[in-house]
Structure formats: structure tokens, C-alpha cells
Coordinates of C-alpha atoms (C1' of nucleotides) in Angstrom, one line a residue:
Chain A
M289 CA 0.0 0.0 0.0
P290 CA 1.4 3.5 -0.9
R291 CA 2.2 5.7 2.1
P292 CA -0.6 8.0 3.0
R293 CA 1.5 11.0 2.1
A294 CA 1.7 9.8 -1.4
S295 CA -1.5 11.8 -2.1
R296 CA 0.3 14.9 -1.1
L297 CA 2.9 14.4 -3.9
D298 CA 2.6 16.9 -6.7
P299 CA 0.1 15.4 -9.1
E300 CA 2.3 16.2 -12.1
R301 CA 5.4 14.5 -10.7
R302 CA 3.3 11.6 -9.6
Q303 CA 1.9 11.3 -13.0
T304 CA 5.4 11.3 -14.5
L305 CA 6.6 8.7 -12.2
L306 CA 3.7 6.4 -12.8
A307 CA 4.0 6.8 -16.6
V308 CA 7.7 6.0 -16.6
A309 CA 7.1 3.1 -14.2
A310 CA 4.3 1.7 -16.3
E311 CA 6.5 1.7 -19.4
E312 CA 9.4 0.0 -17.6
F313 CA 7.2 -2.6 -15.9
A314 CA 5.3 -3.3 -19.1
E315 CA 8.6 -3.7 -21.0
H316 CA 10.5 -5.8 -18.6
G317 CA 8.0 -7.3 -16.1
F318 CA 8.4 -6.8 -12.4
D319 CA 11.8 -8.5 -11.8
G320 CA 13.3 -7.3 -15.0
A321 CA 12.4 -3.7 -14.4
S322 CA 15.0 -1.5 -12.8
Y323 CA 13.8 0.7 -10.0
N324 CA 16.9 2.8 -10.2
R325 CA 16.3 3.4 -13.9
I326 CA 12.7 4.4 -13.3
L327 CA 13.6 6.9 -10.6
E328 CA 16.4 8.3 -12.7
R329 CA 14.2 8.7 -15.8
A330 CA 11.4 10.2 -13.7
G331 CA 13.8 12.6 -12.0
F332 CA 13.3 11.1 -8.5
S333 CA 16.0 10.6 -6.0
K334 CA 16.0 7.6 -3.7
G335 CA 15.1 9.7 -0.8
V336 CA 11.9 11.1 -2.4
A337 CA 10.9 7.7 -3.8
Y338 CA 11.1 5.9 -0.5
Y339 CA 9.4 8.8 1.2
Y340 CA 6.3 8.4 -0.9
F341 CA 6.3 4.7 -1.8
E342 CA 7.4 1.7 0.3
G343 CA 9.5 0.3 -2.5
K344 CA 9.5 -1.3 -5.9
D345 CA 6.6 -3.6 -5.2
D346 CA 4.5 -0.7 -3.9
L347 CA 5.1 1.3 -7.0
Y348 CA 4.2 -1.7 -9.1
A349 CA 1.0 -2.0 -7.2
A350 CA 0.2 1.6 -7.8
V351 CA 0.8 1.3 -11.5
L352 CA -1.4 -1.8 -11.6
A353 CA -4.1 -0.2 -9.7
L354 CA -4.3 2.7 -12.1
T355 CA -4.4 0.3 -15.1
L356 CA -7.1 -1.9 -13.5
D357 CA -9.2 1.2 -12.6
T358 CA -9.1 2.3 -16.1
L359 CA -10.2 -1.1 -17.3
A360 CA -12.9 -1.4 -14.7
Q361 CA -14.3 2.0 -15.6
R362 CA -14.3 1.0 -19.3
F363 CA -16.2 -2.2 -18.7
G364 CA -18.4 -1.2 -15.8
A365 CA -20.2 -3.5 -13.5
W366 CA -21.7 -6.8 -14.4
Q367 CA -25.5 -7.0 -14.3
R368 CA -27.4 -10.2 -14.3
P369 CA -29.1 -10.7 -17.7
A370 CA -32.7 -11.8 -18.0
D371 CA -32.1 -15.3 -19.5
A372 CA -29.5 -17.7 -20.8
D373 CA -29.5 -16.1 -24.2
G374 CA -28.9 -12.7 -22.7
F375 CA -26.2 -14.1 -20.6
W376 CA -24.2 -15.4 -23.6
R377 CA -24.9 -12.3 -25.6
T378 CA -23.5 -9.9 -23.0
L379 CA -20.6 -12.2 -22.1
R380 CA -19.7 -12.3 -25.8
E381 CA -20.0 -8.6 -26.1
R382 CA -17.7 -8.0 -23.1
Y383 CA -15.2 -10.5 -24.4
F384 CA -14.9 -8.8 -27.8
A385 CA -14.7 -5.4 -26.2
L386 CA -11.8 -6.7 -24.1
T387 CA -9.9 -8.2 -27.0
T388 CA -10.3 -4.9 -28.9
H389 CA -9.0 -3.0 -25.9
I390 CA -6.1 -5.2 -25.5
V391 CA -5.0 -4.8 -29.1
N392 CA -5.4 -1.1 -29.0
D393 CA -3.6 -0.4 -25.8
E394 CA -0.6 -2.7 -25.9
R395 CA 1.2 -1.1 -22.9
S396 CA -1.7 -1.9 -20.6
A397 CA -2.0 -5.3 -22.1
R398 CA 1.6 -6.2 -21.4
L399 CA 1.2 -4.8 -18.0
L400 CA -1.8 -7.0 -17.3
R401 CA 0.1 -10.0 -18.7
S402 CA 2.9 -9.3 -16.2
M403 CA 0.4 -9.9 -13.5
S404 CA 0.7 -13.6 -13.9
Q405 CA 4.2 -13.3 -12.6
A406 CA 2.9 -11.3 -9.6
R407 CA 0.7 -14.2 -8.5
T408 CA 3.6 -16.3 -7.5
H409 CA 6.1 -13.6 -6.6
P410 CA 6.8 -13.5 -2.9
K411 CA 7.2 -9.7 -2.8
L412 CA 4.0 -9.2 -4.6
Q413 CA 1.7 -11.3 -2.6
E414 CA 0.1 -8.3 -0.9
A415 CA -0.4 -6.5 -4.1
W416 CA -1.8 -9.6 -5.7
L417 CA -4.3 -10.1 -3.0
R418 CA -5.6 -6.6 -3.4
F419 CA -6.3 -7.2 -7.1
E420 CA -7.1 -10.9 -7.2
G421 CA -10.1 -10.3 -4.9
P422 CA -12.1 -8.0 -7.1
L423 CA -11.2 -9.9 -10.3
V424 CA -12.1 -13.3 -9.0
A425 CA -15.3 -11.9 -7.4
W426 CA -16.3 -10.5 -10.8
F427 CA -15.9 -13.8 -12.5
Q428 CA -17.6 -15.6 -9.7
R429 CA -20.6 -13.4 -10.0
V430 CA -20.7 -14.0 -13.7
L431 CA -20.5 -17.7 -13.3
A432 CA -23.1 -17.8 -10.5
D433 CA -25.5 -15.8 -12.6
G434 CA -24.9 -18.1 -15.5
R435 CA -25.7 -21.1 -13.4
A436 CA -28.8 -19.5 -12.0
L437 CA -30.0 -18.9 -15.6
G438 CA -29.1 -22.4 -16.7
A439 CA -26.5 -21.0 -19.1
V440 CA -23.6 -22.6 -17.2
R441 CA -23.1 -26.2 -16.2
G442 CA -23.5 -27.1 -12.6
D443 CA -21.9 -30.6 -12.6
V444 CA -18.4 -29.4 -11.8
P445 CA -17.1 -27.3 -8.9
E446 CA -17.4 -23.6 -9.6
S447 CA -13.8 -23.1 -8.5
L448 CA -12.6 -25.5 -11.1
L449 CA -14.6 -23.8 -13.8
L450 CA -13.2 -20.5 -12.7
T451 CA -9.6 -21.7 -12.7
S452 CA -10.0 -23.3 -16.1
L453 CA -11.7 -20.3 -17.6
M454 CA -9.0 -17.9 -16.4
G455 CA -6.3 -20.3 -17.5
I456 CA -7.7 -20.7 -21.0
G457 CA -8.4 -17.0 -21.2
Q458 CA -4.8 -16.2 -20.4
A459 CA -3.4 -18.8 -22.8
T460 CA -5.6 -17.8 -25.7
D461 CA -4.8 -14.1 -25.1
G462 CA -1.3 -14.8 -26.3
W463 CA -2.6 -16.8 -29.2
L464 CA -4.9 -14.0 -30.3
L465 CA -2.0 -11.6 -30.3
E466 CA -0.1 -13.9 -32.5
Q467 CA -3.0 -14.2 -34.9
W468 CA -3.2 -10.4 -35.0
A469 CA 0.5 -10.0 -35.5
H470 CA 0.7 -12.5 -38.3
S471 CA -2.5 -11.9 -40.2
G472 CA -4.0 -8.6 -39.1
V473 CA -7.4 -7.6 -37.8
P474 CA -9.7 -10.0 -39.7
A475 CA -7.8 -13.0 -38.3
L476 CA -8.0 -11.5 -34.9
Q477 CA -11.8 -11.3 -35.1
R478 CA -12.1 -14.8 -36.5
G479 CA -9.8 -16.0 -33.7
A480 CA -11.8 -14.3 -31.0
E481 CA -14.9 -15.9 -32.4
Q482 CA -13.3 -19.3 -32.1
V483 CA -11.9 -18.7 -28.7
F484 CA -15.3 -17.6 -27.4
S485 CA -16.8 -20.8 -28.8
L486 CA -14.3 -22.7 -26.7
F487 CA -15.5 -20.8 -23.7
E488 CA -19.0 -21.8 -24.5
D489 CA -18.1 -25.4 -25.1
L490 CA -16.4 -25.4 -21.7
L491 CA -19.2 -23.7 -19.7
V492 CA -22.4 -24.8 -21.4
P493 CA -24.4 -27.4 -19.5
R494 CA -23.7 -31.0 -20.6
P495 CA -26.6 -32.7 -22.4
V496 CA -28.1 -35.2 -20.0
G497 CA -28.4 -38.9 -20.9
P498 CA -25.9 -40.9 -23.0
P499 CA -23.5 -39.0 -25.2
P500 CA -24.9 -38.3 -28.6
A501 CA -24.1 -41.0 -31.2
K502 CA -21.4 -40.1 -33.7
R503 CA -23.0 -38.6 -36.7
R504 CA -21.8 -37.5 -40.1
Chain B
M113 CA 23.9 -24.8 -23.8
P114 CA 26.5 -26.0 -21.3
R115 CA 30.1 -25.7 -22.3
P116 CA 31.4 -28.9 -23.9
R117 CA 33.9 -29.3 -21.1
A118 CA 31.0 -29.7 -18.7
S119 CA 31.0 -33.4 -19.4
R120 CA 34.6 -33.6 -18.1
L121 CA 33.5 -32.3 -14.7
D122 CA 33.7 -34.9 -12.0
P123 CA 30.3 -36.7 -12.0
E124 CA 29.9 -36.5 -8.3
R125 CA 30.6 -32.8 -8.1
R126 CA 28.3 -32.3 -11.1
Q127 CA 25.6 -34.3 -9.4
T128 CA 26.0 -32.2 -6.2
L129 CA 25.8 -28.9 -8.1
L130 CA 22.7 -30.0 -10.0
A131 CA 20.9 -31.2 -6.9
V132 CA 21.6 -28.0 -5.0
A133 CA 20.6 -25.9 -8.0
A134 CA 17.4 -27.9 -8.5
E135 CA 16.5 -27.3 -4.9
E136 CA 17.2 -23.6 -5.1
F137 CA 15.4 -23.1 -8.4
A138 CA 12.4 -25.1 -7.3
E139 CA 12.2 -23.1 -4.1
H140 CA 12.6 -19.6 -5.5
G141 CA 12.1 -19.8 -9.3
F142 CA 14.7 -18.6 -11.7
D143 CA 14.8 -14.9 -10.7
G144 CA 14.5 -15.5 -7.0
A145 CA 17.2 -18.1 -6.9
S146 CA 20.7 -16.9 -5.9
Y147 CA 23.4 -18.2 -8.1
N148 CA 26.0 -17.2 -5.5
R149 CA 24.1 -19.2 -2.8
I150 CA 24.0 -22.3 -5.1
L151 CA 27.7 -22.1 -5.7
E152 CA 28.5 -21.6 -2.1
R153 CA 26.4 -24.5 -0.9
A154 CA 27.7 -26.8 -3.6
G155 CA 31.2 -25.8 -2.8
F156 CA 32.0 -24.3 -6.2
S157 CA 33.9 -21.1 -6.7
K158 CA 33.0 -18.6 -9.3
G159 CA 35.9 -19.5 -11.5
V160 CA 34.9 -23.2 -11.7
A161 CA 31.3 -22.5 -12.2
Y162 CA 31.9 -20.2 -15.1
Y163 CA 34.4 -22.6 -16.4
Y164 CA 31.9 -25.3 -16.8
F165 CA 28.6 -23.4 -17.3
E166 CA 27.9 -20.2 -19.2
G167 CA 26.0 -18.7 -16.3
K168 CA 22.9 -18.9 -14.2
D169 CA 20.6 -19.5 -17.2
D170 CA 22.8 -22.3 -18.4
L171 CA 22.7 -24.0 -15.1
Y172 CA 19.0 -23.6 -14.9
A173 CA 18.7 -25.2 -18.4
A174 CA 20.8 -28.1 -17.3
V175 CA 18.6 -28.7 -14.2
L176 CA 15.5 -28.5 -16.3
A177 CA 16.9 -30.9 -18.9
L178 CA 17.6 -33.4 -16.2
T179 CA 14.1 -33.1 -14.8
L180 CA 12.4 -33.4 -18.2
D181 CA 14.5 -36.3 -19.2
T182 CA 13.4 -38.2 -16.1
L183 CA 9.8 -37.3 -16.9
A184 CA 10.1 -38.3 -20.5
Q185 CA 11.7 -41.6 -19.6
R186 CA 8.9 -42.2 -17.1
F187 CA 6.2 -41.6 -19.7
G188 CA 7.8 -42.9 -22.8
A189 CA 6.8 -42.1 -26.3
W190 CA 3.3 -41.6 -27.5
Q191 CA 1.9 -44.3 -29.8
R192 CA -1.1 -43.9 -31.9
P193 CA -4.0 -45.9 -30.5
A194 CA -6.2 -48.0 -32.7
D195 CA -9.5 -46.1 -32.3
A196 CA -11.1 -43.1 -30.6
D197 CA -11.9 -45.2 -27.5
G198 CA -8.3 -46.2 -27.2
F199 CA -7.2 -42.7 -27.7
W200 CA -9.2 -41.4 -24.8
R201 CA -8.3 -44.4 -22.6
T202 CA -4.5 -43.9 -23.1
L203 CA -4.7 -40.2 -22.7
R204 CA -6.6 -40.5 -19.5
E205 CA -4.2 -43.0 -18.2
R206 CA -1.3 -40.7 -19.0
Y207 CA -3.0 -37.8 -17.4
F208 CA -3.6 -39.7 -14.2
A209 CA 0.0 -41.0 -14.1
L210 CA 1.2 -37.4 -14.5
T211 CA -0.9 -36.1 -11.6
T212 CA 0.3 -38.9 -9.4
H213 CA 3.8 -38.2 -10.3
I214 CA 3.5 -34.5 -9.6
V215 CA 2.0 -35.1 -6.2
N216 CA 4.8 -37.6 -5.3
D217 CA 7.7 -35.5 -6.5
E218 CA 7.0 -32.0 -5.4
R219 CA 10.4 -30.7 -6.2
S220 CA 10.2 -31.6 -9.8
A221 CA 6.7 -30.3 -9.9
R222 CA 7.6 -26.9 -8.6
L223 CA 10.6 -26.9 -11.0
L224 CA 8.3 -27.6 -13.9
R225 CA 5.9 -24.9 -12.7
S226 CA 8.8 -22.5 -12.7
M227 CA 9.0 -23.1 -16.5
S228 CA 6.1 -20.8 -17.1
Q229 CA 8.3 -17.9 -16.0
A230 CA 11.0 -19.2 -18.4
R231 CA 8.8 -18.8 -21.4
T232 CA 8.7 -15.0 -21.1
H233 CA 12.1 -14.5 -19.5
P234 CA 14.5 -12.8 -21.9
K235 CA 17.5 -14.6 -20.5
L236 CA 15.8 -18.0 -20.8
Q237 CA 14.6 -17.7 -24.4
E238 CA 17.3 -20.0 -25.6
A239 CA 16.6 -22.6 -23.0
W240 CA 12.9 -22.3 -23.5
L241 CA 13.2 -23.0 -27.2
R242 CA 15.2 -26.2 -26.5
F243 CA 12.3 -27.6 -24.3
E244 CA 9.3 -26.0 -25.9
G245 CA 10.1 -27.8 -29.1
P246 CA 9.8 -31.4 -27.9
L247 CA 6.9 -30.7 -25.6
V248 CA 4.8 -29.0 -28.2
A249 CA 5.7 -31.6 -30.7
W250 CA 4.5 -34.3 -28.3
F251 CA 1.1 -32.6 -27.8
Q252 CA 0.8 -31.9 -31.5
R253 CA 1.3 -35.5 -32.3
V254 CA -1.4 -36.5 -29.8
L255 CA -3.8 -34.0 -31.1
A256 CA -3.2 -35.0 -34.7
D257 CA -3.7 -38.6 -33.9
G258 CA -6.9 -37.7 -32.1
R259 CA -8.1 -35.9 -35.1
A260 CA -7.2 -38.8 -37.4
L261 CA -9.2 -41.1 -35.2
G262 CA -12.2 -38.8 -35.0
A263 CA -11.6 -38.4 -31.3
V264 CA -10.7 -34.7 -31.5
R265 CA -12.7 -31.9 -33.1
G266 CA -11.4 -30.5 -36.4
D267 CA -13.5 -27.3 -36.5
V268 CA -10.9 -25.2 -34.7
P269 CA -7.3 -24.5 -35.6
E270 CA -5.0 -27.1 -34.0
S271 CA -2.7 -24.3 -32.6
L272 CA -5.7 -22.9 -30.7
L273 CA -6.6 -26.2 -29.3
L274 CA -3.1 -26.8 -28.3
T275 CA -2.8 -23.4 -26.6
S276 CA -6.0 -23.9 -24.8
L277 CA -5.2 -27.3 -23.7
M278 CA -1.8 -26.3 -22.2
G279 CA -3.3 -23.2 -20.6
I280 CA -6.1 -25.2 -19.0
G281 CA -3.7 -27.9 -18.0
Q282 CA -1.4 -25.5 -16.3
A283 CA -4.2 -23.7 -14.5
T284 CA -5.9 -26.8 -13.2
D285 CA -2.6 -28.2 -12.1
G286 CA -2.5 -25.5 -9.4
W287 CA -6.1 -26.2 -8.6
L288 CA -5.5 -29.9 -8.2
L289 CA -2.6 -29.2 -5.8
E290 CA -5.0 -27.1 -3.7
Q291 CA -7.6 -29.9 -3.6
W292 CA -4.9 -32.2 -2.5
A293 CA -3.5 -29.9 0.1
H294 CA -7.0 -29.2 1.5
S295 CA -8.7 -32.5 1.3
G296 CA -6.2 -35.2 0.6
V297 CA -5.8 -37.9 -1.9
P298 CA -9.5 -38.8 -2.5
A299 CA -10.3 -35.2 -3.4
L300 CA -7.3 -35.2 -5.7
Q301 CA -8.6 -38.2 -7.6
R302 CA -12.0 -36.8 -7.8
G303 CA -10.6 -33.5 -9.0
A304 CA -8.4 -35.1 -11.6
E305 CA -11.5 -36.9 -12.9
Q306 CA -13.3 -33.7 -13.3
V307 CA -10.4 -31.9 -14.9
F308 CA -10.0 -34.7 -17.4
S309 CA -13.7 -34.4 -18.2
L310 CA -13.1 -30.8 -19.0
F311 CA -10.4 -31.8 -21.4
E312 CA -12.8 -34.1 -23.1
D313 CA -15.5 -31.4 -23.3
L314 CA -13.0 -29.1 -24.9
L315 CA -11.5 -31.6 -27.4
V316 CA -14.4 -33.9 -28.4
P317 CA -15.9 -33.2 -31.8
R318 CA -19.0 -30.9 -31.7
P319 CA -22.2 -32.7 -32.5
V320 CA -23.3 -31.6 -36.0
G321 CA -26.6 -29.8 -36.6
P322 CA -28.4 -27.4 -34.2
P323 CA -27.5 -27.5 -30.5
P324 CA -29.5 -30.1 -28.6
A325 CA -32.7 -28.8 -27.0
K326 CA -32.5 -28.3 -23.3
R327 CA -33.7 -31.4 -21.6
R328 CA -34.5 -32.3 -18.0
Chain C
dG96 C1' 10.3 38.9 12.3
dT97 C1' 11.9 35.0 14.8
dC98 C1' 12.0 30.6 16.0
dA99 C1' 10.5 25.7 16.6
dG100 C1' 9.1 21.8 14.5
dT101 C1' 7.8 19.2 10.7
dA102 C1' 7.8 18.0 5.7
dT103 C1' 10.7 17.3 2.0
dT104 C1' 14.9 16.5 -0.4
dG105 C1' 19.4 14.7 -2.2
dG106 C1' 22.7 11.4 -2.1
dA107 C1' 26.2 8.6 0.4
dC108 C1' 26.1 4.2 1.7
dC109 C1' 25.0 -1.0 2.3
dA110 C1' 24.7 -5.9 1.3
dG111 C1' 23.6 -8.6 -2.2
dT112 C1' 23.3 -9.8 -7.4
dG113 C1' 25.3 -12.1 -11.7
dG114 C1' 29.4 -11.9 -14.3
dT115 C1' 34.5 -11.1 -15.6
dC116 C1' 39.2 -11.7 -15.2
dC117 C1' 43.7 -13.3 -14.1
dA118 C1' 47.5 -15.1 -11.4
dA119 C1' 48.5 -19.3 -9.3
dT120 C1' 48.3 -24.3 -9.3
dC121 C1' 47.9 -28.9 -11.1
dA122 C1' 48.4 -32.6 -14.4
dT123 C1' 50.2 -34.4 -18.3
dC124 C1' 53.6 -35.4 -21.8
dG125 C1' 57.9 -34.7 -24.5
Chain D
dC288 C1' 63.3 -32.0 -15.9
dG289 C1' 60.6 -28.2 -18.3
dA290 C1' 56.7 -26.7 -20.9
dT291 C1' 52.0 -26.5 -22.1
dG292 C1' 47.3 -26.4 -21.4
dA293 C1' 43.5 -27.6 -18.1
dT294 C1' 41.8 -26.2 -13.8
dT295 C1' 41.1 -23.5 -9.7
dG296 C1' 40.2 -19.6 -6.3
dG297 C1' 39.0 -15.3 -5.4
dA298 C1' 39.5 -10.2 -6.2
dC299 C1' 37.0 -7.3 -8.6
dC300 C1' 33.1 -4.9 -11.5
dA301 C1' 28.7 -2.6 -12.5
dC302 C1' 24.5 -3.1 -11.0
dT303 C1' 20.4 -4.2 -7.9
dG304 C1' 16.8 -2.7 -4.3
dG305 C1' 16.9 -0.6 0.1
dT306 C1' 18.4 2.4 4.3
dC307 C1' 19.8 6.4 6.5
dC308 C1' 20.7 11.0 7.6
dA309 C1' 22.2 15.7 7.3
dA310 C1' 20.7 19.7 5.0
dT311 C1' 16.9 22.5 3.3
dA312 C1' 12.1 24.3 2.7
dC313 C1' 8.0 25.2 4.7
dT314 C1' 4.7 26.0 8.3
dG315 C1' 2.3 28.1 12.2
dA316 C1' 2.8 30.2 17.0
dC317 C1' 4.4 33.9 19.4

DNA sequence: GTCAGTATTGGACCAGTGGTCCAATCATCG
DNA sequence: CGATGATTGGACCACTGGTCCAATACTGAC
């Protein structure tokens, strides 16, 4: 957590510092980023830096908080749709908005991707808990709503579904970027379509009874 | 790549070094591990270390190679099953063997998990490429066989399927360990069962025609 | 205006990091 | 024996994140 006095820091200098830090962290990840370099580039001395922030991890957390706030504002809160169809429609809409956003703001995207390191990093445990909570809660609410509407399967623990969903989301995120880099925007849209269909296949309730006979 | 002379290093000392390094890397990951500490514990001076290995990354690669070799030996090569049923049976068998192995050899498991950092780490690119190749090839062969046997869907790019599968596998791996830590072996088996069913749901060919009407 | 007390600042300094380098030692062979 | 190349220890380097403190700027009370 940033020191309370951090709010008293000149907004402009604060803004500079966070921008420089965001760039550095996005470029090199948490471990790879050099705190000294950040401070030098932002024109901060060690004394000032440690006066306002507790350390490298604290600054990282501040940068992450800013990025996530922006993201949260952009996507707003989740509201329970009326029925299963509505559920999948809004979920799909959100997912496409997210992929578009990630492609358009690569710095934030790389920053967000660096979060996966944060989860296991001993010095970032505290920061991780602060962000994991809301994120997981959001997904949990979505899944719970989906179940209540019959749009999401109930035959498997919710925690497993959540884990799988986030794992697959993270993995395909990289895949989508590759598609985009190799074959441009149309491929990206096609790819997003296919990724989302995988989400559906994973979450949709299993048909009851014996598995359908192979057809063709 | 380890220097060629590395093979001339006294096997016993080499073994000591690799064991100490494995412990350190498993405990702290690549960045967190202290090369100096490893060398000190293993009784190596800087001079010797850099005489036989190119550096920290090289040693890490050596440790990883050893671990993966053991794993590969244990699981042997993949052979194309006769039919779709056989495909799922052998895949399932392999998966359960793997989860058992991971639970029984936590050091290796943590080491393998640290590989996910390696993928994005600039200093480990070379090492990653050396291990990514065979691993991905293995999965590709499995998926291709599955397709040929009609056991795996063909309506989605193979690369996407591969990415998703590995992503979900990695994510659920952590989930399984939690299950095990919280509720012991029976929960682990139940969990593995459910995880594997997710794999199936993801990979199995979609039924053709309109989605089945909701039944109950 | 003066002075006390606090907020702010710069930067010297610290232990630790991975990595380089080289003089000294050892082994081997002519 | 001497010479040549392999092997070794450890001093040293630039860098890391982090601590500390003396000097300065600012504030309000008198």
C-alpha cells in the first residue's frame, strides 16, 4: 500500500513517475524492471521515492491499480441478464470489447500480462491479494449468474470452472495476439470468435443422458 | 547450452551442483534463486562455475533438462492408439499417471511450474526453445492422432486447441494441488477426474446440426 | 520577524546480485 | 626436468533494491 503522504505528492510529478514506471514494468516485467532506472528517468532521488512509496513492489501495485481502474471503468459492472440467451450475448460482447481494448492499448495489455508473474512472486503477494479479490469476485458473480440462468453447467465445482476459464483465457490471449501480429485484424476477429466458442463449449451445461451418437 | 567441457566435470561434483541448484530453483524460481548461494552450498567457486557453465541461465537449463529427461523416460513415447476409444483411454491413463507423479515428487513439480516464468524471461529464451520444441511436438502428435481417429474436433485450428489445452492444464494443475492440500488424496482423484472431463469437453468433436434442445 | 518543529529532499552508503578476469596451481607429456 | 594447457580460487566490477541522515524548505505560533 502506498504511504498516505503519497496523495500529497505533486500530481504532475506523480503522473510522470507512474507513466515511466508503467513503461518500464510493461517492458521488462516486475523482476526485469530496474527501480533505479525508473527513478532516474522520472527525476526522482532515492530519498523522495522511498518517502512516498514503500518500495518497488509498492510502485508496481500503484501502476497496476491505475491500469485496472481504467479497465474497470471502461467495462463497468456486471448486471445479471434476464435469460440464458442474454447471458451469452452480454458475455460475448464483453469479451470482444476486451480483445479490442487489449489490441489497442498494448502497454496496458503487457502490464496486465505481467500480473501472472505477480501471483507467485513473494514480494507481490500483498499487491496480488488486493487485485485478485475483485477480479475473482467479478468472474464468480458471472459464473453464478450463468448457473442461475441455466446457461452454465453445474456438474463441476465452480472453483474449477473459474480456474479453467482464467487459464484458458490467459493462454488464448497470447494466441490471439499472435494471430493479430501474423494476419491482421480479420484474423483477430475470426480468432476471437473461435476462442469464445471454446469458452461456450467449456461452460455450457452438458446434455443429459448418454453421449450423442457419432453422426456424419 | 552447457560448455562442452561440462562433461569432463567430476560426475559427483556435477551431481551435487545440479541437486543443490534444483532445490534452489524449485524453491525460488529462476529470478528468485541466488546463483551465489547455489555455488557456495555446492562448494563451487565462481571460477569453476563459469568454467563449466555459461551462467545462471545455463545451469537452470541443465537442471530443467535433467528433470524433463526423467519425466520423458517415465512416460515414454506416444503411440497412436487404434481407435477413438483407445485414444481417450490412453490419454486418460497418461494424465492420471502425471498427476500422481506431480504429487509424489513435489520438487520436480515446482521446478516444472517455474518453467512458465521461463517462457517470457529474456535470458531464458534459448533454454525455453530447447524444451518447448519437444513438448509442443508431443502434444501436436497427440492432437493430430486424435483428429485422425475422430476423437478430437477438427473445426478449430490445431494451434488454438493446443494453446487452450496447455493453458487449462497449467491452471488446473495448481487447482489440483489445492484440492490435494485441503482435502487429501481422494479429493485429488475426484478432482483429476473432473479436470479430465473438461479436457474431453474441450476436445471432443462438436455434434453436428443445431445444438440439442435443453432437456430435463 | 523569529524561531521551533515538521515536511521534504538529495545522495552517500549498504549488502547482495550475476558476471569477468587473471594469477597461481595442477596434471600431463615430450 | 621443463613446458604447455587444463583447472582453480577469489579479487573485482557494475549493477540491484533498500536504508539512512544531514541539509533544506516550509509551516504556524508567538
